[in-house]
PDB file of C-alpha atoms in Angstrom:
ATOM      1  CA  MET A 226       4.727   5.413  11.366  1.00  0.00           C
ATOM      2  CA  ILE A 227       3.563   2.731  13.713  1.00  0.00           C
ATOM      3  CA  ASP A 228       0.241   3.177  15.202  1.00  0.00           C
ATOM      4  CA  ASP A 229      -2.382   1.055  17.032  1.00  0.00           C
ATOM      5  CA  SER A 230      -5.028   0.966  14.313  1.00  0.00           C
ATOM      6  CA  ARG A 231      -3.538  -2.016  12.453  1.00  0.00           C
ATOM      7  CA  PRO A 232      -1.224  -4.995  13.174  1.00  0.00           C
ATOM      8  CA  ILE A 233       2.465  -3.872  13.175  1.00  0.00           C
ATOM      9  CA  PHE A 234       3.354  -6.665  10.765  1.00  0.00           C
ATOM     10  CA  GLN A 235       0.859  -5.289   8.217  1.00  0.00           C
ATOM     11  CA  GLN A 236       2.107  -1.780   8.696  1.00  0.00           C
ATOM     12  CA  ILE A 237       5.677  -3.018   7.880  1.00  0.00           C
ATOM     13  CA  ALA A 238       4.370  -4.619   4.757  1.00  0.00           C
ATOM     14  CA  ASP A 239       2.483  -1.443   3.633  1.00  0.00           C
ATOM     15  CA  ARG A 240       5.564   0.635   4.242  1.00  0.00           C
ATOM     16  CA  VAL A 241       7.627  -1.666   2.069  1.00  0.00           C
ATOM     17  CA  GLU A 242       4.826  -1.473  -0.710  1.00  0.00           C
ATOM     18  CA  SER A 243       4.744   2.353  -0.406  1.00  0.00           C
ATOM     19  CA  ASP A 244       8.560   2.548  -0.815  1.00  0.00           C
ATOM     20  CA  ILE A 245       8.135   0.406  -3.908  1.00  0.00           C
ATOM     21  CA  LEU A 246       5.429   2.637  -5.266  1.00  0.00           C
ATOM     22  CA  ASP A 247       7.463   5.636  -4.476  1.00  0.00           C
ATOM     23  CA  ARG A 248      10.458   4.028  -6.127  1.00  0.00           C
ATOM     24  CA  ALA A 249      12.518   4.282  -3.022  1.00  0.00           C
ATOM     25  CA  LEU A 250      13.055   0.563  -3.425  1.00  0.00           C
ATOM     26  CA  GLN A 251      13.710  -0.541  -7.054  1.00  0.00           C
ATOM     27  CA  GLU A 252      13.072  -3.887  -8.668  1.00  0.00           C
ATOM     28  CA  GLU A 253      15.919  -6.142  -7.846  1.00  0.00           C
ATOM     29  CA  GLY A 254      16.879  -3.776  -5.071  1.00  0.00           C
ATOM     30  CA  GLN A 255      17.720  -5.102  -1.593  1.00  0.00           C
ATOM     31  CA  VAL A 256      15.102  -4.550   1.123  1.00  0.00           C
ATOM     32  CA  PRO A 257      16.154  -3.727   4.718  1.00  0.00           C
ATOM     33  CA  SER A 258      16.700  -6.791   6.867  1.00  0.00           C
ATOM     34  CA  THR A 259      14.044  -7.794   9.514  1.00  0.00           C
ATOM     35  CA  ASN A 260      16.611  -6.896  12.186  1.00  0.00           C
ATOM     36  CA  GLU A 261      16.963  -3.446  10.632  1.00  0.00           C
ATOM     37  CA  PHE A 262      13.111  -3.027  10.639  1.00  0.00           C
ATOM     38  CA  ALA A 263      13.064  -4.277  14.227  1.00  0.00           C
ATOM     39  CA  ALA A 264      15.760  -1.953  15.408  1.00  0.00           C
ATOM     40  CA  PHE A 265      14.276   1.036  13.545  1.00  0.00           C
ATOM     41  CA  TYR A 266      10.750   0.454  14.748  1.00  0.00           C
ATOM     42  CA  ARG A 267      11.654  -0.958  18.165  1.00  0.00           C
ATOM     43  CA  ILE A 268       9.686  -4.127  17.439  1.00  0.00           C
ATOM     44  CA  ASN A 269      10.297  -7.788  17.768  1.00  0.00           C
ATOM     45  CA  PRO A 270      12.323  -9.195  14.729  1.00  0.00           C
ATOM     46  CA  ALA A 271       9.581 -11.880  14.429  1.00  0.00           C
ATOM     47  CA  THR A 272       7.059  -9.291  13.933  1.00  0.00           C
ATOM     48  CA  ALA A 273       8.992  -7.569  11.156  1.00  0.00           C
ATOM     49  CA  ALA A 274       9.672 -11.038   9.542  1.00  0.00           C
ATOM     50  CA  LYS A 275       5.905 -11.655   9.529  1.00  0.00           C
ATOM     51  CA  GLY A 276       5.322  -8.461   7.544  1.00  0.00           C
ATOM     52  CA  ILE A 277       8.101  -9.195   5.115  1.00  0.00           C
ATOM     53  CA  ASN A 278       7.003 -12.728   4.637  1.00  0.00           C
ATOM     54  CA  LEU A 279       3.524 -11.399   3.634  1.00  0.00           C
ATOM     55  CA  LEU A 280       5.145  -9.725   0.596  1.00  0.00           C
ATOM     56  CA  VAL A 281       7.148 -12.892  -0.086  1.00  0.00           C
ATOM     57  CA  ASP A 282       3.956 -14.891  -0.268  1.00  0.00           C
ATOM     58  CA  GLU A 283       2.389 -12.218  -2.581  1.00  0.00           C
ATOM     59  CA  GLY A 284       5.480 -12.354  -4.917  1.00  0.00           C
ATOM     60  CA  ILE A 285       6.352  -8.748  -4.180  1.00  0.00           C
ATOM     61  CA  LEU A 286       9.734  -9.765  -2.585  1.00  0.00           C
ATOM     62  CA  TYR A 287      12.022 -12.811  -2.918  1.00  0.00           C
ATOM     63  CA  LYS A 288      14.859 -14.169  -0.876  1.00  0.00           C
ATOM     64  CA  ARG A 289      18.397 -14.740  -2.143  1.00  0.00           C
ATOM     65  CA  ARG A 290      19.725 -17.325   0.329  1.00  0.00           C
ATOM     66  CA  GLY A 291      22.494 -15.934   2.450  1.00  0.00           C
ATOM     67  CA  ILE A 292      22.239 -12.340   1.024  1.00  0.00           C
ATOM     68  CA  GLY A 293      18.773 -11.028   1.957  1.00  0.00           C
ATOM     69  CA  MET A 294      15.236  -9.916   0.661  1.00  0.00           C
ATOM     70  CA  PHE A 295      14.865  -8.321  -2.808  1.00  0.00           C
ATOM     71  CA  VAL A 296      12.144  -6.621  -4.779  1.00  0.00           C
ATOM     72  CA  ALA A 297      10.800  -8.941  -7.354  1.00  0.00           C
ATOM     73  CA  PRO A 298      10.529  -7.920 -11.041  1.00  0.00           C
ATOM     74  CA  GLY A 299       7.114  -6.594 -11.648  1.00  0.00           C
ATOM     75  CA  ALA A 300       6.567  -5.796  -7.957  1.00  0.00           C
ATOM     76  CA  ARG A 301       5.546  -2.096  -8.619  1.00  0.00           C
ATOM     77  CA  GLU A 302       2.688  -3.131 -10.951  1.00  0.00           C
ATOM     78  CA  ALA A 303       1.567  -5.883  -8.677  1.00  0.00           C
ATOM     79  CA  VAL A 304       1.535  -3.397  -5.705  1.00  0.00           C
ATOM     80  CA  LEU A 305      -0.409  -0.782  -7.900  1.00  0.00           C
ATOM     81  CA  LYS A 306      -3.031  -3.317  -8.924  1.00  0.00           C
ATOM     82  CA  LYS A 307      -3.439  -4.515  -5.277  1.00  0.00           C
ATOM     83  CA  ARG A 308      -3.785  -0.971  -3.977  1.00  0.00           C
ATOM     84  CA  ARG A 309      -6.202   0.046  -6.724  1.00  0.00           C
ATOM     85  CA  ASP A 310      -8.306  -2.976  -5.874  1.00  0.00           C
ATOM     86  CA  GLN A 311      -8.278  -1.960  -2.252  1.00  0.00           C
ATOM     87  CA  PHE A 312      -9.191   1.629  -3.175  1.00  0.00           C
ATOM     88  CA  TYR A 313     -12.172   0.432  -5.049  1.00  0.00           C
ATOM     89  CA  GLU A 314     -13.431  -1.806  -2.218  1.00  0.00           C
ATOM     90  CA  GLN A 315     -12.662   0.624   0.590  1.00  0.00           C
ATOM     91  CA  TYR A 316     -13.737   3.840  -0.982  1.00  0.00           C
ATOM     92  CA  VAL A 317     -15.394   3.721  -4.477  1.00  0.00           C
ATOM     93  CA  ARG A 318     -18.018   0.855  -3.744  1.00  0.00           C
ATOM     94  CA  PRO A 319     -19.156   2.616  -0.454  1.00  0.00           C
ATOM     95  CA  LEU A 320     -19.307   5.871  -2.259  1.00  0.00           C
ATOM     96  CA  ALA A 321     -21.525   4.376  -5.038  1.00  0.00           C
ATOM     97  CA  ILE A 322     -23.789   2.733  -2.457  1.00  0.00           C
ATOM     98  CA  GLU A 323     -24.307   5.913  -0.632  1.00  0.00           C
ATOM     99  CA  ALA A 324     -24.854   7.918  -3.760  1.00  0.00           C
ATOM    100  CA  ARG A 325     -27.544   5.449  -4.942  1.00  0.00           C
ATOM    101  CA  LYS A 326     -29.264   5.719  -1.432  1.00  0.00           C
ATOM    102  CA  LEU A 327     -29.219   9.625  -1.911  1.00  0.00           C
ATOM    103  CA  GLY A 328     -30.565   9.436  -5.420  1.00  0.00           C
ATOM    104  CA  ILE A 329     -27.290  10.645  -6.931  1.00  0.00           C
ATOM    105  CA  HIS A 330     -26.903   8.983 -10.409  1.00  0.00           C
ATOM    106  CA  ALA A 331     -23.735   8.172 -12.103  1.00  0.00           C
ATOM    107  CA  PRO A 332     -23.297  11.364 -14.295  1.00  0.00           C
ATOM    108  CA  GLU A 333     -23.774  13.628 -11.043  1.00  0.00           C
ATOM    109  CA  LEU A 334     -21.560  11.456  -8.965  1.00  0.00           C
ATOM    110  CA  THR A 335     -18.787  11.691 -11.736  1.00  0.00           C
ATOM    111  CA  GLY A 336     -19.169  15.387 -11.718  1.00  0.00           C
ATOM    112  CA  LEU A 337     -18.899  15.617  -7.857  1.00  0.00           C
ATOM    113  CA  ILE A 338     -15.817  13.522  -8.126  1.00  0.00           C
ATOM    114  CA  GLN A 339     -14.338  15.666 -10.842  1.00  0.00           C
ATOM    115  CA  ARG A 340     -15.141  18.891  -8.783  1.00  0.00           C
ATOM    116  CA  SER A 341     -13.432  17.478  -5.763  1.00  0.00           C
ATOM    117  CA  ALA A 342     -10.416  16.410  -7.843  1.00  0.00           C
ATOM    118  CA  VAL A 343      -9.940  19.983  -9.124  1.00  0.00           C
ATOM    119  CA  GLU A 344     -10.438  21.457  -5.766  1.00  0.00           C
ATOM    120  CA  THR A 345      -7.927  19.108  -4.177  1.00  0.00           C
ATOM    121  CA  GLU A 346      -5.313  19.836  -6.991  1.00  0.00           C
ATOM    122  CA  GLY A 347      -5.845  23.413  -6.457  1.00  0.00           C
ATOM    123  CA  SER A 348      -5.148  23.175  -2.707  1.00  0.00           C
ATOM    124  CA  MET A 349      -2.053  21.013  -3.312  1.00  0.00           C
ATOM    125  CA  ALA A 350      -0.389  23.607  -5.548  1.00  0.00           C
ATOM    126  CA  PRO A 351       2.897  25.090  -4.108  1.00  0.00           C
TER     127      PRO A 351
END
């Protein structure tokens, strides 16, 4: 899970977000402690805390004093919105810019995306 491409604390935050999206962590459910993350990934607890605190700052997690960190109500929807916005900025905008350079107009681009989706779904079938 941990790689050198991005800061470790960001990868911890992303992992918690993914667990929320996958419903492995439910709203009002407790999140592993920073010490548990640190032990599991063999990282400094301060690094794990930095990742968790990112999510606290975004309102995805909240702290219950003396008990631990928990998934906030509405966290899944907030993570979905955040990830969709990131998807747009990271993939869709550059795709549209490149398509414009190649003279591919919106209807043709839409058709290419639909074709790719159909092909991908077919390759993912059991």
